Amino acid sequence: MIILGIETSCDETALSLIETDGRKNPSIKILENVVLSQIDLHREYGGVFPMMAKREHAKNLIPLFKKLLEESSLVPRLKIKVESKRRKESKTLSTFNFQLSTILEREPELLKQFLEFIPTIEKPPIDKIAVTHGPGLEPTLWVGINFAKALGEIWDIPVEPINHMEGHIFASLVKSGEETPNSKHQIPNGEKIKMRDLEFPALALLISGGHTELILIRDWHQFEIIGETRDDAVGEAFDKVARIIGLPYPGGPEISRLAEAARQKNLVSEFSFPRPMLKSPDFDFSFSGLKTSVLYTVKKLPALEDKTKMSIALEFENAVTEVLLTKTKKAIKAHGIKTLLLGGGVVANIHIREAFQNLEQENAHIKIHIPKANLTTDNALMIALASAIRKAKGTPIVSEKQIEARGNLRLGKSPQHK
Ligand code: KG4
Ligand code: ZN
């Protein structure tokens, strides 16, 4: 079965094609995985500007889809329809045009490109389309959903809505065949991957720009959020602290780079920031106080020299890591967790990765799965994989009469819950 994954929940336009053998423990081939990041465009606004992100997705989806088909090992050359066949089909196409115009009425640019390109090619052997329907920015989610619906309509392919966070969780289950130095952080296209099995109860720590959650997983797809942030998400805190000390968006990688440089120099931070909610009896987090503490500290400083920035980045990253680690350990203990999964953009952070790898070494009873660096930030491979895993484990797909963008979609709740 060949699955097309589509992801447009924020500022990455991403598409992926995978082939799964559909077994219970599936063997999956990555046919192609493409991501187009809009970060450079949003940087000057200091964050993601939703309407611009929506326009960019609409502009880029067809060129990216063309690239995906051209470069996938599955469809070696784009099959262009021969003229006579195309003419014969043009009548049927005009009925489609009407439906497509309705589906894509809010994305005129996408509709124009769609009609210029899609009818000129043969239907690729795609069996299912998996598309992110939430959580995320609703205007940008809609672009991906409408693109999926339009493709599904014209080629008669079923469309499955996927929770973005489920994708982030299961990205950690990708087991690459060979762990060569080159494949350590990247998954090459054309590679066959096995999915790791999961021992339950499992726990997922999701840390991204919009989420900080501890999710208890009692069995396949039985998610329960047992802890979450009460204010800022971890990635958001990284981004805000970066802005306070004059670093560009997105701040996570910038803070991480400075903190690593500080460690290389054996620098001991001159600052001491709080570890919010470290000892609270629940599994919740709070990061806004930590951010405010950085803000007050900076306000009191006469100048922000490079060494001071390093010192702030180091102490901030240490504080965040300590809180994440402590709360996760507590949840592991309380729920007798056998497997811990990490997911979300902040998992790209080297220090946080190392801290959790050490946790596995310290604790023989628990397996910890951390996704490869290029699978931590938003991508469509994780969306296609989430769909493949649902099929493999026999979990019914999320059924909705009409797939809709759900900005506040939560794991463990039916899609009706917003
Ligand atoms: O999962 P993601 O790509 O998008 C969301 O769904 O939010 O996560 C993006 C977040 C941003 O806040 C970014 O600053 C953060 O992940 N991030 C990092 C690092 N790389 C990305 N945070 C800390 N260290 C990093 N190396
Ligand atoms: Zn994400």
Tab-separated table of C-alpha atoms and ligand atoms in Angstrom:
chain	number	residue	atom	x	y	z
A	1	MET	CA	0.000	0.000	0.000
A	2	ILE	CA	1.326	3.414	-0.967
A	3	ILE	CA	0.478	6.370	1.268
A	4	LEU	CA	0.882	10.055	0.473
A	5	GLY	CA	1.424	12.193	3.592
A	6	ILE	CA	0.535	15.902	3.603
A	7	GLU	CA	1.543	18.314	6.378
A	8	THR	CA	0.771	22.069	6.464
A	9	SER	CA	-0.039	22.711	10.137
A	10	CYS	CA	2.436	25.562	10.580
A	11	ASP	CA	5.277	26.966	8.481
A	12	GLU	CA	6.566	23.819	6.798
A	13	THR	CA	5.009	22.590	3.572
A	14	ALA	CA	5.756	18.875	3.594
A	15	LEU	CA	4.896	15.862	1.472
A	16	SER	CA	5.935	12.267	1.726
A	17	LEU	CA	5.372	8.989	-0.094
A	18	ILE	CA	5.806	5.666	1.677
A	19	GLU	CA	5.108	2.065	0.799
A	20	THR	CA	4.055	-0.254	3.597
A	21	ASP	CA	3.675	-4.016	3.492
A	22	GLY	CA	0.752	-3.635	5.913
A	23	ARG	CA	1.988	-6.334	8.319
A	24	LYS	CA	1.410	-6.035	12.044
A	25	ASN	CA	5.024	-5.026	12.464
A	26	PRO	CA	5.304	-3.305	9.133
A	27	SER	CA	8.275	-2.934	6.882
A	28	ILE	CA	8.108	0.488	5.290
A	29	LYS	CA	9.967	1.956	2.359
A	30	ILE	CA	10.411	5.708	2.182
A	31	LEU	CA	9.854	6.563	-1.458
A	32	GLU	CA	10.374	10.276	-1.043
A	33	ASN	CA	10.151	12.894	1.669
A	34	VAL	CA	10.207	16.614	0.883
A	35	VAL	CA	9.966	19.602	3.212
A	36	LEU	CA	9.899	23.244	2.239
A	37	SER	CA	10.498	25.494	5.217
A	38	GLN	CA	9.162	29.040	5.268
A	39	ILE	CA	11.347	30.028	8.211
A	40	ASP	CA	13.356	32.571	6.212
A	41	LEU	CA	10.165	34.415	5.270
A	42	HIS	CA	8.765	34.530	8.788
A	43	ARG	CA	12.047	35.464	10.433
A	44	GLU	CA	11.602	39.187	9.802
A	45	TYR	CA	8.249	39.080	11.626
A	46	GLY	CA	9.839	37.320	14.603
A	47	GLY	CA	7.358	34.425	14.409
A	48	VAL	CA	4.944	32.640	12.104
A	49	PHE	CA	2.539	34.984	10.328
A	50	PRO	CA	-0.487	32.695	9.650
A	51	MET	CA	-1.931	34.349	6.539
A	52	MET	CA	1.451	34.491	4.877
A	53	ALA	CA	2.051	30.839	5.800
A	54	LYS	CA	-1.296	29.924	4.208
A	55	ARG	CA	-0.413	31.781	0.973
A	56	GLU	CA	2.970	30.086	0.828
A	57	HIS	CA	1.477	26.599	1.264
A	58	ALA	CA	-1.020	27.313	-1.528
A	59	LYS	CA	1.763	28.556	-3.791
A	60	ASN	CA	4.180	25.728	-3.082
A	61	LEU	CA	2.096	22.562	-2.820
A	62	ILE	CA	1.885	21.766	-6.554
A	63	PRO	CA	5.590	22.421	-7.321
A	64	LEU	CA	6.510	20.331	-4.281
A	65	PHE	CA	4.129	17.550	-5.299
A	66	LYS	CA	5.667	17.543	-8.770
A	67	LYS	CA	9.117	17.239	-7.214
A	68	LEU	CA	7.899	14.439	-4.947
A	69	LEU	CA	6.595	12.424	-7.882
A	70	GLU	CA	9.626	13.114	-10.052
A	71	GLU	CA	12.124	12.162	-7.385
A	72	SER	CA	10.362	9.218	-5.799
A	73	SER	CA	11.820	5.882	-6.698
A	74	LEU	CA	8.256	4.696	-7.234
A	75	VAL	CA	7.428	6.979	-10.123
A	76	PRO	CA	10.761	7.285	-11.904
A	77	ARG	CA	9.459	9.629	-14.570
A	78	LEU	CA	6.318	11.690	-14.486
A	79	LYS	CA	3.964	10.018	-16.875
A	80	ILE	CA	2.564	12.748	-19.057
A	81	LYS	CA	-0.762	11.875	-20.610
A	82	VAL	CA	-0.763	11.611	-24.387
A	83	GLU	CA	-2.689	14.349	-26.141
A	84	SER	CA	-5.464	12.177	-27.652
A	85	LYS	CA	-6.150	10.516	-24.310
A	86	ARG	CA	-6.197	13.868	-22.656
A	87	ARG	CA	-8.753	15.193	-25.156
A	88	LYS	CA	-10.950	12.139	-24.614
A	89	GLU	CA	-10.878	12.744	-20.897
A	90	SER	CA	-11.471	16.473	-21.061
A	91	LYS	CA	-15.224	16.030	-20.856
A	92	THR	CA	-14.982	14.135	-17.600
A	93	LEU	CA	-12.534	16.743	-16.409
A	94	SER	CA	-15.024	19.567	-16.817
A	95	THR	CA	-17.340	17.887	-14.292
A	96	PHE	CA	-14.372	17.566	-11.979
A	97	ASN	CA	-13.521	21.220	-12.492
A	98	PHE	CA	-16.776	22.157	-10.877
A	99	GLN	CA	-16.151	19.966	-7.799
A	100	LEU	CA	-12.542	21.075	-7.549
A	101	SER	CA	-13.494	24.740	-7.740
A	102	THR	CA	-15.780	24.142	-4.774
A	103	ILE	CA	-13.131	22.268	-2.773
A	104	LEU	CA	-10.428	24.784	-3.594
A	105	GLU	CA	-12.591	27.915	-3.705
A	106	ARG	CA	-10.605	29.529	-0.902
A	107	GLU	CA	-7.260	28.753	-2.537
A	108	PRO	CA	-7.479	30.253	-6.043
A	109	GLU	CA	-3.740	30.030	-6.629
A	110	LEU	CA	-3.672	26.363	-5.686
A	111	LEU	CA	-6.736	25.681	-7.862
A	112	LYS	CA	-5.085	27.319	-10.872
A	113	GLN	CA	-1.872	25.322	-10.489
A	114	PHE	CA	-3.844	22.162	-9.714
A	115	LEU	CA	-5.838	22.398	-12.930
A	116	GLU	CA	-2.739	23.198	-14.950
A	117	PHE	CA	-0.753	20.226	-13.688
A	118	ILE	CA	-2.789	17.355	-12.250
A	119	PRO	CA	-4.943	16.585	-15.343
A	120	THR	CA	-1.792	16.338	-17.456
A	121	ILE	CA	-0.371	13.357	-15.560
A	122	GLU	CA	-1.412	9.764	-15.140
A	123	LYS	CA	-2.786	8.833	-11.737
A	124	PRO	CA	0.157	7.681	-9.602
A	125	PRO	CA	-0.347	4.375	-7.732
A	126	ILE	CA	-1.283	6.057	-4.435
A	127	ASP	CA	-3.721	4.044	-2.291
A	128	LYS	CA	-4.368	6.497	0.513
A	129	ILE	CA	-3.812	10.153	1.388
A	130	ALA	CA	-3.007	10.971	5.027
A	131	VAL	CA	-3.352	14.639	5.921
A	132	THR	CA	-2.800	16.599	9.142
A	133	HIS	CA	-6.138	18.004	10.339
A	134	GLY	CA	-4.884	19.476	13.641
A	135	PRO	CA	-3.627	20.804	15.934
A	136	GLY	CA	-2.055	23.823	14.281
A	137	LEU	CA	-2.965	27.048	12.533
A	138	GLU	CA	-6.434	26.599	11.033
A	139	PRO	CA	-5.857	28.685	7.874
A	140	THR	CA	-2.754	26.665	7.010
A	141	LEU	CA	-4.311	23.306	7.952
A	142	TRP	CA	-7.161	24.014	5.538
A	143	VAL	CA	-4.779	24.363	2.591
A	144	GLY	CA	-3.381	20.855	3.126
A	145	ILE	CA	-6.826	19.385	3.781
A	146	ASN	CA	-8.320	20.945	0.647
A	147	PHE	CA	-5.360	19.794	-1.429
A	148	ALA	CA	-5.859	16.254	-0.077
A	149	LYS	CA	-9.579	16.363	-0.812
A	150	ALA	CA	-8.999	17.651	-4.346
A	151	LEU	CA	-6.486	14.881	-5.112
A	152	GLY	CA	-8.795	12.318	-3.509
A	153	GLU	CA	-11.675	13.572	-5.629
A	154	ILE	CA	-9.905	13.581	-8.974
A	155	TRP	CA	-8.119	10.258	-8.495
A	156	ASP	CA	-10.676	8.549	-6.299
A	157	ILE	CA	-8.314	7.945	-3.383
A	158	PRO	CA	-9.510	7.812	0.263
A	159	VAL	CA	-8.342	10.621	2.549
A	160	GLU	CA	-7.525	9.980	6.217
A	161	PRO	CA	-7.225	12.788	8.798
A	162	ILE	CA	-4.170	12.475	11.072
A	163	ASN	CA	-3.419	14.184	14.389
A	164	HIS	CA	-0.111	16.055	14.042
A	165	MET	CA	0.929	15.058	17.573
A	166	GLU	CA	0.364	11.363	16.826
A	167	GLY	CA	2.811	11.856	13.959
A	168	HIS	CA	5.376	13.429	16.307
A	169	ILE	CA	4.990	10.530	18.766
A	170	PHE	CA	5.411	7.754	16.225
A	171	ALA	CA	8.348	9.401	14.412
A	172	SER	CA	10.373	7.993	17.311
A	173	LEU	CA	9.480	4.429	16.298
A	174	VAL	CA	11.396	4.639	13.033
A	175	LYS	CA	14.263	2.193	13.109
A	176	SER	CA	16.730	2.729	10.334
A	177	GLY	CA	18.374	-0.404	8.922
A	178	GLU	CA	21.985	0.693	9.080
A	179	GLU	CA	23.268	3.045	11.735
A	180	THR	CA	26.140	4.469	9.707
A	181	PRO	CA	27.622	7.839	10.708
A	182	ASN	CA	25.704	9.394	7.790
A	183	SER	CA	22.391	7.778	8.559
A	184	LYS	CA	22.587	8.523	12.258
A	185	HIS	CA	20.630	11.749	12.014
A	186	GLN	CA	19.049	11.447	8.596
A	187	ILE	CA	16.823	8.921	6.891
A	188	PRO	CA	17.870	8.586	3.277
A	189	ASN	CA	15.182	8.251	0.638
A	190	GLY	CA	14.649	4.791	-0.756
A	191	GLU	CA	15.557	3.345	2.639
A	192	LYS	CA	13.592	0.437	4.056
A	193	ILE	CA	12.741	1.025	7.674
A	194	LYS	CA	11.303	-1.186	10.353
A	195	MET	CA	9.102	0.247	13.025
A	196	ARG	CA	10.120	-0.378	16.623
A	197	ASP	CA	7.584	-2.257	18.647
A	198	LEU	CA	6.157	-0.682	21.752
A	199	GLU	CA	5.989	-2.118	25.215
A	200	PHE	CA	3.076	-0.736	27.197
A	201	PRO	CA	2.392	1.243	29.239
A	202	ALA	CA	4.351	3.794	27.269
A	203	LEU	CA	4.808	7.496	27.856
A	204	ALA	CA	5.379	10.235	25.287
A	205	LEU	CA	6.971	13.565	26.054
A	206	LEU	CA	5.906	15.975	23.339
A	207	ILE	CA	7.834	19.221	23.211
A	208	SER	CA	7.281	21.603	20.339
A	209	GLY	CA	6.534	25.237	19.546
A	210	GLY	CA	2.900	24.854	20.545
A	211	HIS	CA	2.867	21.884	22.931
A	212	THR	CA	4.426	20.495	26.069
A	213	GLU	CA	2.632	17.338	27.053
A	214	LEU	CA	3.159	14.068	28.865
A	215	ILE	CA	0.962	11.440	27.284
A	216	LEU	CA	0.243	8.072	28.781
A	217	ILE	CA	-0.224	5.364	26.134
A	218	ARG	CA	-1.824	2.243	27.618
A	219	ASP	CA	-2.116	0.445	24.280
A	220	TRP	CA	-1.928	1.295	20.604
A	221	HIS	CA	-3.665	4.643	20.065
A	222	GLN	CA	-5.006	4.846	23.592
A	223	PHE	CA	-3.687	8.254	24.508
A	224	GLU	CA	-4.283	10.156	27.722
A	225	ILE	CA	-2.713	13.540	28.404
A	226	ILE	CA	-1.546	13.312	32.025
A	227	GLY	CA	0.446	16.545	32.137
A	228	GLU	CA	0.801	19.681	30.074
A	229	THR	CA	2.009	23.233	30.223
A	230	ARG	CA	-0.170	25.753	31.963
A	231	ASP	CA	1.231	28.637	29.934
A	232	ASP	CA	4.056	28.708	27.372
A	233	ALA	CA	5.167	25.610	25.468
A	234	VAL	CA	8.862	24.708	25.708
A	235	GLY	CA	9.619	25.717	22.107
A	236	GLU	CA	7.747	28.970	22.650
A	237	ALA	CA	9.890	29.678	25.733
A	238	PHE	CA	13.060	29.009	23.703
A	239	ASP	CA	11.805	31.371	20.995
A	240	LYS	CA	10.812	34.123	23.457
A	241	VAL	CA	14.046	33.936	25.439
A	242	ALA	CA	15.984	34.092	22.173
A	243	ARG	CA	14.123	37.260	21.254
A	244	ILE	CA	14.845	38.781	24.685
A	245	ILE	CA	18.558	38.320	24.142
A	246	GLY	CA	18.430	39.520	20.546
A	247	LEU	CA	18.624	36.232	18.639
A	248	PRO	CA	16.614	35.592	15.454
A	249	TYR	CA	13.529	33.379	15.070
A	250	PRO	CA	13.255	30.442	15.567
A	251	GLY	CA	15.184	30.800	18.768
A	252	GLY	CA	15.483	27.145	19.768
A	253	PRO	CA	18.431	26.276	17.524
A	254	GLU	CA	20.090	29.641	18.356
A	255	ILE	CA	19.889	29.147	22.124
A	256	SER	CA	21.087	25.594	21.693
A	257	ARG	CA	24.089	26.743	19.644
A	258	LEU	CA	25.071	29.305	22.312
A	259	ALA	CA	24.579	26.884	25.183
A	260	GLU	CA	26.720	24.267	23.413
A	261	ALA	CA	29.440	26.858	22.829
A	262	ALA	CA	29.320	27.706	26.538
A	263	ARG	CA	29.731	24.024	27.449
A	264	GLN	CA	32.667	23.684	25.078
A	265	LYS	CA	34.326	26.537	26.932
A	266	ASN	CA	33.458	24.990	30.315
A	267	LEU	CA	31.690	28.216	31.142
A	268	VAL	CA	29.857	28.273	34.451
A	269	SER	CA	26.766	30.447	34.187
A	270	GLU	CA	26.724	33.534	36.382
A	271	PHE	CA	22.899	33.377	36.459
A	272	SER	CA	20.437	31.246	38.324
A	273	PHE	CA	16.942	30.869	36.875
A	274	PRO	CA	13.975	29.124	38.536
A	275	ARG	CA	12.871	25.535	37.786
A	276	PRO	CA	9.101	26.129	37.740
A	277	MET	CA	6.762	23.481	39.151
A	278	LEU	CA	9.672	21.116	39.684
A	279	LYS	CA	8.173	19.814	42.902
A	280	SER	CA	4.456	20.177	42.181
A	281	PRO	CA	2.506	16.957	42.846
A	282	ASP	CA	1.147	16.760	39.272
A	283	PHE	CA	2.795	16.274	35.873
A	284	ASP	CA	2.111	19.787	34.631
A	285	PHE	CA	4.672	22.324	33.457
A	286	SER	CA	4.997	26.093	33.415
A	287	PHE	CA	7.606	28.028	31.480
A	288	SER	CA	6.394	31.610	31.460
A	289	GLY	CA	7.942	32.398	34.872
A	290	LEU	CA	11.289	31.147	33.639
A	291	LYS	CA	11.020	33.390	30.595
A	292	THR	CA	10.044	36.384	32.777
A	293	SER	CA	12.990	35.713	35.037
A	294	VAL	CA	15.298	35.938	31.993
A	295	LEU	CA	13.555	39.162	30.955
A	296	TYR	CA	14.065	40.822	34.379
A	297	THR	CA	17.668	39.671	34.489
A	298	VAL	CA	18.360	41.172	31.056
A	299	LYS	CA	16.613	44.437	31.968
A	300	LYS	CA	18.948	44.883	34.911
A	301	LEU	CA	22.080	44.342	32.826
A	302	PRO	CA	23.932	47.421	31.564
A	303	ALA	CA	24.842	45.628	28.308
A	304	LEU	CA	24.353	42.249	26.661
A	305	GLU	CA	27.764	40.995	25.698
A	306	ASP	CA	28.299	37.748	23.798
A	307	LYS	CA	29.571	35.974	26.889
A	308	THR	CA	26.521	37.080	28.863
A	309	LYS	CA	24.215	35.754	26.137
A	310	MET	CA	26.030	32.425	26.272
A	311	SER	CA	25.689	32.354	30.016
A	312	ILE	CA	21.937	33.051	29.825
A	313	ALA	CA	21.405	30.428	27.085
A	314	LEU	CA	23.305	27.839	29.132
A	315	GLU	CA	21.387	28.409	32.355
A	316	PHE	CA	18.031	28.629	30.552
A	317	GLU	CA	18.641	25.363	28.672
A	318	ASN	CA	19.809	23.647	31.885
A	319	ALA	CA	16.674	24.822	33.724
A	320	VAL	CA	14.354	23.570	30.972
A	321	THR	CA	16.135	20.228	30.733
A	322	GLU	CA	16.023	19.674	34.484
A	323	VAL	CA	12.292	20.352	34.629
A	324	LEU	CA	11.527	18.099	31.641
A	325	LEU	CA	13.652	15.290	32.996
A	326	THR	CA	12.328	15.478	36.551
A	327	LYS	CA	8.668	15.546	35.535
A	328	THR	CA	9.144	12.722	33.032
A	329	LYS	CA	10.951	10.548	35.599
A	330	LYS	CA	8.104	11.150	38.011
A	331	ALA	CA	5.515	10.045	35.451
A	332	ILE	CA	7.609	6.980	34.569
A	333	LYS	CA	7.637	5.947	38.190
A	334	ALA	CA	3.999	6.691	38.883
A	335	HIS	CA	2.709	4.718	35.897
A	336	GLY	CA	5.245	1.883	35.704
A	337	ILE	CA	6.288	3.009	32.218
A	338	LYS	CA	8.204	0.549	30.029
A	339	THR	CA	8.862	2.710	26.986
A	340	LEU	CA	9.436	6.444	26.715
A	341	LEU	CA	8.993	8.214	23.384
A	342	LEU	CA	10.175	11.742	22.666
A	343	GLY	CA	8.630	13.903	19.961
A	344	GLY	CA	8.369	17.468	18.647
A	345	GLY	CA	10.690	20.147	17.307
A	346	VAL	CA	12.493	20.766	20.619
A	347	VAL	CA	13.794	17.174	20.537
A	348	ALA	CA	16.311	18.486	17.980
A	349	ASN	CA	18.055	20.027	20.999
A	350	ILE	CA	21.337	18.181	21.579
A	351	HIS	CA	21.469	18.749	25.338
A	352	ILE	CA	17.910	17.523	25.873
A	353	ARG	CA	18.563	14.476	23.671
A	354	GLU	CA	21.684	13.614	25.664
A	355	ALA	CA	19.929	14.049	28.991
A	356	PHE	CA	17.278	11.510	27.963
A	357	GLN	CA	19.819	9.120	26.461
A	358	ASN	CA	21.587	9.132	29.846
A	359	LEU	CA	18.286	8.385	31.527
A	360	GLU	CA	18.088	5.147	29.528
A	361	GLN	CA	21.599	4.198	30.593
A	362	GLU	CA	20.772	4.862	34.239
A	363	ASN	CA	17.567	2.898	34.086
A	364	ALA	CA	17.761	-0.608	32.656
A	365	HIS	CA	13.992	-1.171	32.880
A	366	ILE	CA	13.024	1.416	30.363
A	367	LYS	CA	13.523	1.785	26.623
A	368	ILE	CA	13.771	5.320	25.325
A	369	HIS	CA	13.123	6.113	21.677
A	370	ILE	CA	14.292	9.450	20.322
A	371	PRO	CA	13.566	10.357	16.694
A	372	LYS	CA	16.348	11.184	14.293
A	373	ALA	CA	17.015	14.920	14.147
A	374	ASN	CA	15.359	15.409	10.744
A	375	LEU	CA	12.222	13.713	11.994
A	376	THR	CA	11.848	15.911	15.063
A	377	THR	CA	10.669	19.066	13.298
A	378	ASP	CA	7.513	19.115	11.194
A	379	ASN	CA	7.492	16.720	8.248
A	380	ALA	CA	5.003	14.637	6.297
A	381	LEU	CA	6.793	11.326	6.714
A	382	MET	CA	5.518	11.141	10.288
A	383	ILE	CA	1.968	11.786	9.033
A	384	ALA	CA	2.157	8.990	6.461
A	385	LEU	CA	3.758	6.716	9.094
A	386	ALA	CA	0.999	7.455	11.606
A	387	SER	CA	-1.513	6.309	9.012
A	388	ALA	CA	0.525	3.169	8.222
A	389	ILE	CA	0.744	2.321	11.939
A	390	ARG	CA	-3.026	2.711	12.408
A	391	LYS	CA	-3.557	0.285	9.532
A	392	ALA	CA	-0.925	-2.171	10.823
A	393	LYS	CA	-2.346	-2.233	14.346
A	394	GLY	CA	-5.920	-2.480	13.141
A	395	THR	CA	-6.958	0.768	14.833
A	396	PRO	CA	-9.948	2.250	13.056
A	397	ILE	CA	-9.146	5.475	11.287
A	398	VAL	CA	-10.535	8.699	12.678
A	399	SER	CA	-13.883	8.863	10.974
A	400	GLU	CA	-15.346	12.211	10.174
A	401	LYS	CA	-18.092	12.969	7.682
A	402	GLN	CA	-16.247	16.017	6.539
A	403	ILE	CA	-12.568	16.442	7.289
A	404	GLU	CA	-12.109	19.839	8.899
A	405	ALA	CA	-9.185	21.832	10.253
A	406	ARG	CA	-9.107	21.534	14.044
A	407	GLY	CA	-6.666	24.035	15.442
A	408	ASN	CA	-7.004	22.804	19.027
A	409	LEU	CA	-7.335	19.084	18.375
A	410	ARG	CA	-6.202	17.049	21.387
A	411	LEU	CA	-4.888	13.521	21.580
A	412	GLY	CA	-7.105	11.026	23.294
A	413	LYS	CA	-10.283	12.940	22.568
A	414	SER	CA	-12.653	12.404	19.701
A	415	PRO	CA	-12.368	15.017	16.943
A	416	GLN	CA	-15.607	16.605	18.117
A	417	HIS	CA	-13.726	17.967	21.126
A	418	LYS	CA	-12.104	21.219	20.186
B	1	KG4	O1	7.411	20.576	16.147
B	1	KG4	P1	7.840	21.867	15.559
B	1	KG4	O2	8.655	21.844	14.289
B	1	KG4	O3	6.608	22.772	15.268
B	1	KG4	C1	5.490	22.774	16.090
B	1	KG4	O4	4.626	21.889	15.896
B	1	KG4	O5	5.471	23.648	16.995
B	1	KG4	O6	8.647	22.665	16.706
B	1	KG4	C2	9.169	23.961	16.486
B	1	KG4	C3	9.801	24.445	17.776
B	1	KG4	C4	10.245	25.906	17.730
B	1	KG4	O7	9.785	26.549	18.897
B	1	KG4	C5	11.761	25.817	17.715
B	1	KG4	O8	12.399	26.920	18.321
B	1	KG4	C6	12.008	24.545	18.492
B	1	KG4	O9	10.996	23.660	18.048
B	1	KG4	N1	13.326	23.988	18.217
B	1	KG4	C7	14.287	23.855	19.152
B	1	KG4	C8	15.431	23.353	18.492
B	1	KG4	N2	15.119	23.179	17.163
B	1	KG4	C9	13.813	23.567	17.023
B	1	KG4	N3	14.286	24.130	20.471
B	1	KG4	C10	15.418	23.890	21.160
B	1	KG4	N4	16.553	23.440	20.592
B	1	KG4	C11	16.611	23.155	19.273
B	1	KG4	N5	17.739	22.687	18.734
B	2	ZN	ZN	5.033	19.930	15.141
